[in-house]
Amino acid sequence: MEKSKFIWMDGKLTPWDEANVHILTHTLHYGNGVFEGTRAYMTDKGLAIYRLRDHTKRLLNSAKITRITPSYTLEELEEAQLELLRVNDFKSNVYLRPLIYLGYGIMGLHHVNAPVKTAIAAWEWGSYLGDEGLENGIRVKISSFTRNPVSSTMGKAKAAANYLNSQLAKYEAMDAGYEEALLLDEDGFVAEGSGECFFIVRDGVLITPPNDTSLESIT
Ligand SMILES: Cc1ncc(COP(=O)(O)O)c(C=O)c1O
């Protein structure tokens, strides 16, 4: 991956190679951490973040769903993301990855006393399924994995733990010679991709499944 200069860690601009955590960081063990994937596009006037507010709101909603009390407000998180773009020397489109996670200090499932930490990384990253995928289309496999139901793993939260399901679905699809997995809900209806929402254009109308069993897509 493309390194950038700084990663924002709880207010501190930390050099990329020094942005480390303790091995007993709670989220590493139990998966309760929430994140976003936000795009900034290079324009004539410099980088412009696409729907920063919506993504930052979804981040805070995810934290609420998984019972993490954020340390920063919506406005503070937005400003931090803007600051990160200013201090790094980006030349092309950028991916922003804010992460609210539980740090080092306690172990065990009851996470309420775990320290809440926030980090934001940003780096230059092309389109998710590659330029070739954009140009030629991709092959998608209906997954044998069911999309996480909201009744068990808080599927509306963009939580690290939910991506185990996505990761295994992606692995299965790639292993079988496809580029992406399409996950169905428990009733067999289309839910979403392993890392993106699903929509079709039919007779000029954009149709997407209800968000009952998928992340509410922004991008
Ligand atoms: C599982 C999943 N669903 C849907 C999306 C789409 O969200 P958005 O379009 O806002 O990036 C993502 C994006 O990362 C995702 O990981």
PDB file of C-alpha atoms and ligand atoms in Angstrom, residues 35-37 55 58 95 147 158 163 166 192-198 214-219, ligand 1:
ATOM      1  CA  PHE A  35     -14.727   2.534  10.990  1.00  0.00           C
ATOM      2  CA  GLU A  36     -15.490   4.333   7.762  1.00  0.00           C
ATOM      3  CA  GLY A  37     -14.212   4.276   4.234  1.00  0.00           C
ATOM      4  CA  HIS A  55     -19.724   9.211   6.466  1.00  0.00           C
ATOM      5  CA  ARG A  58     -22.455   6.833  10.001  1.00  0.00           C
ATOM      6  CA  TYR A  95      -9.099   6.883   0.869  1.00  0.00           C
ATOM      7  CA  ARG A 147     -25.211 -11.514   5.314  1.00  0.00           C
ATOM      8  CA  LYS A 158     -19.732  -0.690  10.123  1.00  0.00           C
ATOM      9  CA  TYR A 163     -16.052  -8.002   8.320  1.00  0.00           C
ATOM     10  CA  SER A 166     -17.329 -10.322   4.442  1.00  0.00           C
ATOM     11  CA  GLU A 192     -25.170  -6.594  -0.502  1.00  0.00           C
ATOM     12  CA  GLY A 193     -21.646  -7.301  -1.670  1.00  0.00           C
ATOM     13  CA  SER A 194     -18.824  -8.215   0.689  1.00  0.00           C
ATOM     14  CA  GLY A 195     -17.697  -4.600   0.741  1.00  0.00           C
ATOM     15  CA  GLU A 196     -20.202  -2.583  -1.238  1.00  0.00           C
ATOM     16  CA  CYS A 197     -23.904  -2.080  -1.717  1.00  0.00           C
ATOM     17  CA  PHE A 198     -25.766  -3.665  -4.602  1.00  0.00           C
ATOM     18  CA  SER A 214     -27.129  -4.247   4.736  1.00  0.00           C
ATOM     19  CA  LEU A 215     -25.077  -1.249   5.564  1.00  0.00           C
ATOM     20  CA  GLU A 216     -26.766   2.012   4.607  1.00  0.00           C
ATOM     21  CA  SER A 217     -24.633   2.920   1.642  1.00  0.00           C
ATOM     22  CA  ILE A 218     -23.417   6.466   1.055  1.00  0.00           C
ATOM     23  CA  THR A 219     -20.879   6.296  -1.727  1.00  0.00           C
TER      24      THR A 219
HETATM   25  C1  LIG B   1     -20.352  -4.307   3.729  1.00  0.00           C
HETATM   26  C2  LIG B   1     -20.496  -2.995   3.038  1.00  0.00           C
HETATM   27  N1  LIG B   1     -21.685  -2.641   2.520  1.00  0.00           N
HETATM   28  C3  LIG B   1     -21.857  -1.482   1.887  1.00  0.00           C
HETATM   29  C4  LIG B   1     -20.841  -0.586   1.733  1.00  0.00           C
HETATM   30  C5  LIG B   1     -21.088   0.666   0.973  1.00  0.00           C
HETATM   31  O1  LIG B   1     -20.943   1.802   1.718  1.00  0.00           O
HETATM   32  P1  LIG B   1     -20.557   3.132   0.983  1.00  0.00           P
HETATM   33  O2  LIG B   1     -21.187   3.095  -0.349  1.00  0.00           O
HETATM   34  O3  LIG B   1     -21.102   4.210   1.795  1.00  0.00           O
HETATM   35  O4  LIG B   1     -19.083   3.184   0.937  1.00  0.00           O
HETATM   36  C6  LIG B   1     -19.577  -0.885   2.256  1.00  0.00           C
HETATM   37  C7  LIG B   1     -18.468   0.044   2.094  1.00  0.00           C
HETATM   38  O5  LIG B   1     -17.423  -0.071   2.587  1.00  0.00           O
HETATM   39  C8  LIG B   1     -19.411  -2.119   2.914  1.00  0.00           C
HETATM   40  O6  LIG B   1     -18.212  -2.474   3.412  1.00  0.00           O
END
